[in-house]
Coordinates of C-alpha atoms and ligand atoms in Angstrom, one line a residue:
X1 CA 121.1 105.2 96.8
X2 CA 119.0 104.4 93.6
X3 CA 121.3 107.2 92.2
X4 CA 124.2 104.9 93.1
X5 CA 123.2 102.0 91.9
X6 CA 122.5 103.5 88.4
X7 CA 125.9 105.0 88.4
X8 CA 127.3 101.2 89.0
X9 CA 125.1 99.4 87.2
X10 CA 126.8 101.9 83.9
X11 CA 130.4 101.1 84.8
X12 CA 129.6 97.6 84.8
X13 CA 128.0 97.3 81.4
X14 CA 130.5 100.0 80.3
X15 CA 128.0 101.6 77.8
X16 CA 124.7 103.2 80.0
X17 CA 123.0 106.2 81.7
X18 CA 122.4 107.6 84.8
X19 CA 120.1 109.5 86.0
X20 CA 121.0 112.9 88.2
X21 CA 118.5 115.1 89.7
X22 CA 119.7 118.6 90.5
X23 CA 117.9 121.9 89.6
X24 CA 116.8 122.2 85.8
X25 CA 116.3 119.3 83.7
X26 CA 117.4 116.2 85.0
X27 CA 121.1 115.2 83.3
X28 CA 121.2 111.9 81.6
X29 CA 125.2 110.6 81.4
X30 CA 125.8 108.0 79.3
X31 CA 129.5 106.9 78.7
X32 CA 130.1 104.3 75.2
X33 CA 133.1 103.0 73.8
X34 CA 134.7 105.4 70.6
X35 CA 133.4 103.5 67.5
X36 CA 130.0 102.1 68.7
X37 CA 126.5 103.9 68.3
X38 CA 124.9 105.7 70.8
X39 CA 121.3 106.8 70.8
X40 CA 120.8 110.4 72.7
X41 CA 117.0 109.7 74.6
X42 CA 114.9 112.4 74.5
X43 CA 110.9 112.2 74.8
X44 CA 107.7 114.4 75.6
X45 CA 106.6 112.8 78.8
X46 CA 103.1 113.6 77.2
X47 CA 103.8 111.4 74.0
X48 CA 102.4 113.7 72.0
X49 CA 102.6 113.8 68.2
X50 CA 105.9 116.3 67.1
X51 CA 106.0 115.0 63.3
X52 CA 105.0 118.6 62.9
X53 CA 106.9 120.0 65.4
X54 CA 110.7 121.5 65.6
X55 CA 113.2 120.2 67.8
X56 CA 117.0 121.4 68.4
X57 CA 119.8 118.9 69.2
X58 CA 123.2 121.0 70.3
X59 CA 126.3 120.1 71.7
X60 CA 127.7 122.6 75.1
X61 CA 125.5 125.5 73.6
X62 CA 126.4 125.5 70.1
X63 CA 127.4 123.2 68.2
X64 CA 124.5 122.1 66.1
X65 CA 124.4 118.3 66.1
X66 CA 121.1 117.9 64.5
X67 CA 117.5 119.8 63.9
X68 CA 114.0 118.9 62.9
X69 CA 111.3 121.2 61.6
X70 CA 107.9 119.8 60.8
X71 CA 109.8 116.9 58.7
X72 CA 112.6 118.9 57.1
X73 CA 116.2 118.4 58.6
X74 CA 120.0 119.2 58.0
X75 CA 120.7 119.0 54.5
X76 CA 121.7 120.7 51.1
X77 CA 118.4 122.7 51.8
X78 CA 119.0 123.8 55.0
X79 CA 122.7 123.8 56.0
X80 CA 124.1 124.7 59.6
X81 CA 125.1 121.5 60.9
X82 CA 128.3 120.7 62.2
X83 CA 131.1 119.1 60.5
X84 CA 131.8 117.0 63.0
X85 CA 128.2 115.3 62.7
X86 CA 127.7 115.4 58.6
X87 CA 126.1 111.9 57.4
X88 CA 126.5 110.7 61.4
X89 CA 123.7 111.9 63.1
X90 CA 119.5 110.6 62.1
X91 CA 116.7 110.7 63.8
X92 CA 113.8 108.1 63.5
X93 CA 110.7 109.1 61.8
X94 CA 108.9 106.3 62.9
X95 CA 109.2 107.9 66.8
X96 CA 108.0 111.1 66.3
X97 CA 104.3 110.2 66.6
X98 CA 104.9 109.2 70.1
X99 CA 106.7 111.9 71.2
X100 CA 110.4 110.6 70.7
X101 CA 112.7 113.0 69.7
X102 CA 116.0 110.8 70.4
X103 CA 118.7 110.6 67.6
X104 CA 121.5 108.0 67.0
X105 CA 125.4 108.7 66.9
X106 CA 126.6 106.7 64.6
X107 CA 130.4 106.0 64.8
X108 CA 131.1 108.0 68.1
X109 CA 134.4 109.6 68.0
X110 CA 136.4 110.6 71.3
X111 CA 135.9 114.4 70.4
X112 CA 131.6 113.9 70.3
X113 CA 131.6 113.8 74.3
X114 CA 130.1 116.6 75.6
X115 CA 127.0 117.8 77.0
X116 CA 124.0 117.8 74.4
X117 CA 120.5 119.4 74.7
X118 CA 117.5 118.5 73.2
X119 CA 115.5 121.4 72.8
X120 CA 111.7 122.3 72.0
X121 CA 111.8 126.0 71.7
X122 CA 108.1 126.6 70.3
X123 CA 106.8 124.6 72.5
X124 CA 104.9 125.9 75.6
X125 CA 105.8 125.5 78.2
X126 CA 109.5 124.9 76.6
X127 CA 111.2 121.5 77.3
X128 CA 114.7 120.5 77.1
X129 CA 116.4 117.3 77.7
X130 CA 120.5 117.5 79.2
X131 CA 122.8 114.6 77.9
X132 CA 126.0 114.3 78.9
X133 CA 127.9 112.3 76.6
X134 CA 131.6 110.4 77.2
X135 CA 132.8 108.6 74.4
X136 CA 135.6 106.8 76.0
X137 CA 138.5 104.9 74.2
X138 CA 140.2 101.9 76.4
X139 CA 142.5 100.1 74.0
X140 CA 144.2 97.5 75.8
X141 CA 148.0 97.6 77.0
X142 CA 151.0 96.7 75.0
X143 CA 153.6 95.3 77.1
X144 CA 157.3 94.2 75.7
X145 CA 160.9 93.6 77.2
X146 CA 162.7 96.6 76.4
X147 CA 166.3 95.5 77.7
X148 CA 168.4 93.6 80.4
X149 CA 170.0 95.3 82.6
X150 CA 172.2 95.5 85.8
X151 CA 169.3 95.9 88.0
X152 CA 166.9 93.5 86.4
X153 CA 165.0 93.1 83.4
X154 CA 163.3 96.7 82.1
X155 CA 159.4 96.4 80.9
X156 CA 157.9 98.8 78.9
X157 CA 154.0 99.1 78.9
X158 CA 152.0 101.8 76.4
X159 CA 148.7 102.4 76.1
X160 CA 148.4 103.9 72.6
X161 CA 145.2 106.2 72.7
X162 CA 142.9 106.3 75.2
X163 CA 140.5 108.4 76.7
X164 CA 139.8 109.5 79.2
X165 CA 143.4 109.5 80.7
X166 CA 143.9 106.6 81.9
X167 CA 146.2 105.0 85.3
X168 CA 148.7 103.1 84.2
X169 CA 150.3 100.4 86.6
X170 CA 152.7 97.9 86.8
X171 CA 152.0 95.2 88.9
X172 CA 153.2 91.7 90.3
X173 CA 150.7 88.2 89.7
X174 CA 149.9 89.1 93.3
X175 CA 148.6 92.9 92.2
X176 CA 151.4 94.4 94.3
X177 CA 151.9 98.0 92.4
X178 CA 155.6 97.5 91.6
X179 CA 157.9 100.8 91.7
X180 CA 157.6 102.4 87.8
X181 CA 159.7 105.3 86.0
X182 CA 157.5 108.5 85.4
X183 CA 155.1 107.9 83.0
X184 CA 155.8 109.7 79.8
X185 CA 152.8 111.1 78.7
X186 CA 151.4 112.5 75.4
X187 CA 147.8 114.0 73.9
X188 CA 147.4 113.8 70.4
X189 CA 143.4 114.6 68.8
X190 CA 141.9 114.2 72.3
X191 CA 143.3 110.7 73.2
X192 CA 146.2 109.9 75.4
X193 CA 149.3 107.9 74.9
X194 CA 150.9 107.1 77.9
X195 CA 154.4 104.7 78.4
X196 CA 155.8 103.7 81.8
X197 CA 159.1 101.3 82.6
X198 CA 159.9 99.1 85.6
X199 CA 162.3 97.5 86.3
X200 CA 162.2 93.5 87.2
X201 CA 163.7 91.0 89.6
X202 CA 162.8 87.8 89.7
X203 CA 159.7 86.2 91.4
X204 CA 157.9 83.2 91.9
X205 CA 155.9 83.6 88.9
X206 CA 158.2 86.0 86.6
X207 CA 154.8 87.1 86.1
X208 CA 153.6 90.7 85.2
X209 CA 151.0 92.6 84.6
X210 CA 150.5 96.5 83.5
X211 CA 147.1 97.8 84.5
X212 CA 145.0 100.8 82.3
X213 CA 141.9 102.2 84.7
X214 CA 140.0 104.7 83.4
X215 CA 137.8 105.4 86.3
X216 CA 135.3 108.1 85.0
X217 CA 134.1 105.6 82.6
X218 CA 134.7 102.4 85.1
X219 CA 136.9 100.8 82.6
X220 CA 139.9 98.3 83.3
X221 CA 142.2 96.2 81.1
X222 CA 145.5 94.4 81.6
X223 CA 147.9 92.8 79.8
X224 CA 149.9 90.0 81.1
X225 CA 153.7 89.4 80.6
X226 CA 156.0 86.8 81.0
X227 CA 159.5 87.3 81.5
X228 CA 162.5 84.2 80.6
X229 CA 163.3 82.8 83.9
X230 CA 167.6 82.8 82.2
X231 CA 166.6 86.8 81.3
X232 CA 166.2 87.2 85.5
X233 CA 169.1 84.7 86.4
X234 CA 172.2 85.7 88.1
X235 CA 173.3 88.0 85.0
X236 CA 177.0 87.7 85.4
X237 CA 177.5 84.9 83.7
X238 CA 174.3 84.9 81.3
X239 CA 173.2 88.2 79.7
X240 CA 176.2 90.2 80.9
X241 CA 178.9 88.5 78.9
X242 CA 177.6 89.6 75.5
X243 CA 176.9 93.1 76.4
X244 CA 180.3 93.3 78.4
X245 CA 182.2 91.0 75.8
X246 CA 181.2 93.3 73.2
X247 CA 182.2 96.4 75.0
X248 CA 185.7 94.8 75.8
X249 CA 186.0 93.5 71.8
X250 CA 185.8 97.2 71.6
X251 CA 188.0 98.6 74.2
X252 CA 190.5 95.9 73.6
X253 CA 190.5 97.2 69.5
X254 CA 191.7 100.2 70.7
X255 CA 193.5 99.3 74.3
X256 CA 195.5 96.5 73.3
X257 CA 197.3 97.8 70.0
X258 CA 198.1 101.0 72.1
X259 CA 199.5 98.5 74.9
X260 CA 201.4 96.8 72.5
X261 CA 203.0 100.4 71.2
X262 CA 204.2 101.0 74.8
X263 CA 205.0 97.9 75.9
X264 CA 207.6 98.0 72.3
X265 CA 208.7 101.2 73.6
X266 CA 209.6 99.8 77.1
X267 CA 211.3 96.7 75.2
X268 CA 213.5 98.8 72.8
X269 CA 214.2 100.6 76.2
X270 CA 214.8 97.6 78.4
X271 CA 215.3 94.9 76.2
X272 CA 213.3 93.0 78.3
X273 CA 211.5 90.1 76.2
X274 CA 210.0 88.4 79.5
X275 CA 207.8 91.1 80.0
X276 CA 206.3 91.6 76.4
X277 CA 205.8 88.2 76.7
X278 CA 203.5 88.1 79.4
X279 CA 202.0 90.7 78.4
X280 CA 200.8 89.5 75.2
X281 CA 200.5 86.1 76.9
X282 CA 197.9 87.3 79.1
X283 CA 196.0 88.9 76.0
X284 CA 195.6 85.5 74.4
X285 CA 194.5 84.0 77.7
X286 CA 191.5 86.4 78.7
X287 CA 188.8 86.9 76.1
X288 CA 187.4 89.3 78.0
X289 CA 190.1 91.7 78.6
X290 CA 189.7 94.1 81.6
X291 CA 190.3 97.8 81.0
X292 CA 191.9 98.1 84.2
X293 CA 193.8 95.1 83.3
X294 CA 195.4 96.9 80.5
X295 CA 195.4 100.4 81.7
X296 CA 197.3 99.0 85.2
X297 CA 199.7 97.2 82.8
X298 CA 200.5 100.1 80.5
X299 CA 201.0 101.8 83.6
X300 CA 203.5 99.5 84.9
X301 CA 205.5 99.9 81.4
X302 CA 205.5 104.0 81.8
Ligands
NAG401 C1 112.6 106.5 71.2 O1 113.1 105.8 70.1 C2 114.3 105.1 70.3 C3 114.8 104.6 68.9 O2 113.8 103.7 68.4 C4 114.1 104.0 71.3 O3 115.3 103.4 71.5 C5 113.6 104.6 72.6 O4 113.4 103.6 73.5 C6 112.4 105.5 72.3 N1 112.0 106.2 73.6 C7 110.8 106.0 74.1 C8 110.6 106.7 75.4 O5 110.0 105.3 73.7
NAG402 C1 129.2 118.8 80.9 O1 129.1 120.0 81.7 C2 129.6 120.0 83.0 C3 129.3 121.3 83.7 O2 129.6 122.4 82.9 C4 131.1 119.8 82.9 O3 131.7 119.7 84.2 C5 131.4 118.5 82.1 O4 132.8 118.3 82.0 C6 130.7 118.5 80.8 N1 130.8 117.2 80.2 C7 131.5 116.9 79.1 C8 131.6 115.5 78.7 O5 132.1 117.8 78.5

C-alpha cells in the first residue's frame, strides 16, 4: 500500500521517486520532464565522511555518467566520461562530508533515462544505490481543421515529440472517445510523433478535444478545438458549392466546348437551330453545370 501511494503521489507531482523493495538494493524511480534538472540521491546510511573516498555513477552497466576519487573527477586529467554527460553532470562537494554521494542532471534529455548505479567499490562491505531514471517529454497537442468534407469536418491532432509514447484520442466535450483514422506514427532521436484524423458532425457544443496520456509517467494534456457551427451545417448549399463549383468551372472548360463541337455537328447535319439553342440556353442558365447534364445531352446529339 505505502508502495502505492508513493507511486501516485509521483504521477501527481509529475517529477518524483518511488521506492521498490525487491531483492538487491532497493530501486529508486524517478520520472522528470526532458529539460529540467534532476538530482540522482545516493547516500551512506552511516553518513560517513567520503571526501576521500571513490564513488562510480553509471548508466545500465556502462556508460560512465560521472566518478569521484578522493576529490579528483572527470576532466582533461582524467577522461572516460560519456559524451552524453560532458559539462552536464556535478556533484556537490559540500555533501560529501555527510555521506552524500548524489549528483545533479542538469538539462535532462529524453535519451538520459535509464537505470543508473551509484557505486562504492572500495568500500567494505560494497554499496550501491539503483536509480531508474525516465526523462519524459509531454508537449501539448496541436489540433487544426484540416478539410471539409462529405462526411463532416476532418480534424487533425499531432503531438510533435513526446516520450514515452503517448495515447492519442479524440474526444467529444462529453469525453466520449470519438471514432479516429489510424494513427500515423513516427520515432525520430527517441521521441515520438504521432498524428490521428477524425472526422466531425455536428454537436451541441461543436466542441473537441484530442487527449495525449502518457501513462508510465502519469502525464495528460489536451487541447481544445472549436469547430464553425456554418463549417458543420447542411454542406450542400454552404461548403459544397465552391469545392463542387470549382470542379464543374473545370469540367465545364473542357465538357462544354466539346458539347458545343457535337452539337455543330448535329446542326450542320440536321439543320436544326431549336436544339443548339437550348442547348446553349441551358449553359447560360446553370452555373453549376452537371456532367451528367452534358454528357446525357451530347448523347442525345450522337
Ligand atoms: C544530498 O545532497 C543533495 C544536494 O544538496 C540533497 O538534495 C539531498 O537531500 C542530500 N541527501 C541527504 C540524504 O542528505
Ligand atoms: C531499467 O531496468 C529494467 C530491468 O532491466 C528495465 O525493465 C527498464 O526498462 C530499465 N529502465 C529504463 C528507463 O531503461
Amino acid at each position: 500500500m505505502e508502495l502505492l501511494a508513493v507511486v501516485c503521489l509521483c504521477l501527481l507531482t509529475w517529477s518524483g521517486t518511488t521506492f521498490a523493495a525487491g531483492n538487491g538494493p532497493d530501486v529508486i524511480k524517478m520520472v522528470v520532464k526532458e529539460g529540467d534538472d534532476t538530482i540522482l540521491p545516493c547516500s551512506l546510511s552511516t553518513r560517513e565522511d567520503i571526501v576521500q573516498k571513490l564513488f562510480d555513477w553509471k548508466r545500465d552497466g556502462q556508460k560512465e555518467v560521472f566518478l569521484y576519487d578522493a576529490g579528483v573527477t572527470y576532466g582533461k586529467d582524467h577522461p572516460g566520461q560519456d559524451e552524453q554527460f560532458k559539462q552536464r553532470v556535478f556533484h556537490f562537494p559540500d555533501q560529501l562530508q555527510f555521506g552524500n554521494a548524489s549528483i545533479v542532471i542538469r538539462n535532462t534529455k529524453v535519451t538520459d533515462s535509464g537505470n543508473y548505479t551509484c557505486d562504492f567499490p572500495r568500500l567494505q562491505p560494497r554499496r550501491r544505490g539503483l536509480i531508474e531514471l525516465v526523462v519524459g517529454a509531454a508537449p501539448a497537442p496541436v489540433t487544426k481543421i484540416l478539410k471539409v468534407t462529405e462526411d463532416g469536418v476532418v480534424l487533425q491532432c499531432e503531438v510533435r515529440g513526446a516520450s514515452p509514447k503517448p495515447d492519442v484520442k479524440w474526444q467529444d466535450s462529453d469525453g466520449n472517445v470519438l471514432r479516429a483514422e489510424e494513427p500515423q506514427v513516427s520515432e525520430r532521436g527517441g521521441l515520438y510523433y504521432v498524428s490521428l484524423l477524425t472526422t466531425v458532425t455536428k454537436t451541441s457544443t461543436n466542441l473537441f478535444h484530442c487527449v495525449s496520456t502518457q501513462k508510465d509517467i502519469g502525464h495528460r494534456t489536451e487541447e481544445e478545438i472549436y469547430v464553425p457551427e456554418r463549417l458543420l451545417e447542411d454542406k450542400s448549399c454552404h461548403e459544397a458549392p465552391m469545392f463542387i463549383g470549382g470542379w464543374f468551372s473545370g469540367v465545364l472548360t473542357v465538357s462544354v466546348p466539346l458539347a458545343v463541337l457535337v452539337a455543330a455537328k448535329y446542326i450542320r447535319k440536321r439543320r436544326n437551330k431549336g436544339e443548339f439553342k437550348r442547348l446553349i440556353g441551358s449553359y447560360q442558365h446553370h452555373r453549376y453545370f452537371e456532367l451528367s447534364h452534358v454528357q446525357s445531352l451530347i448523347s442525345s446529339f450522337i
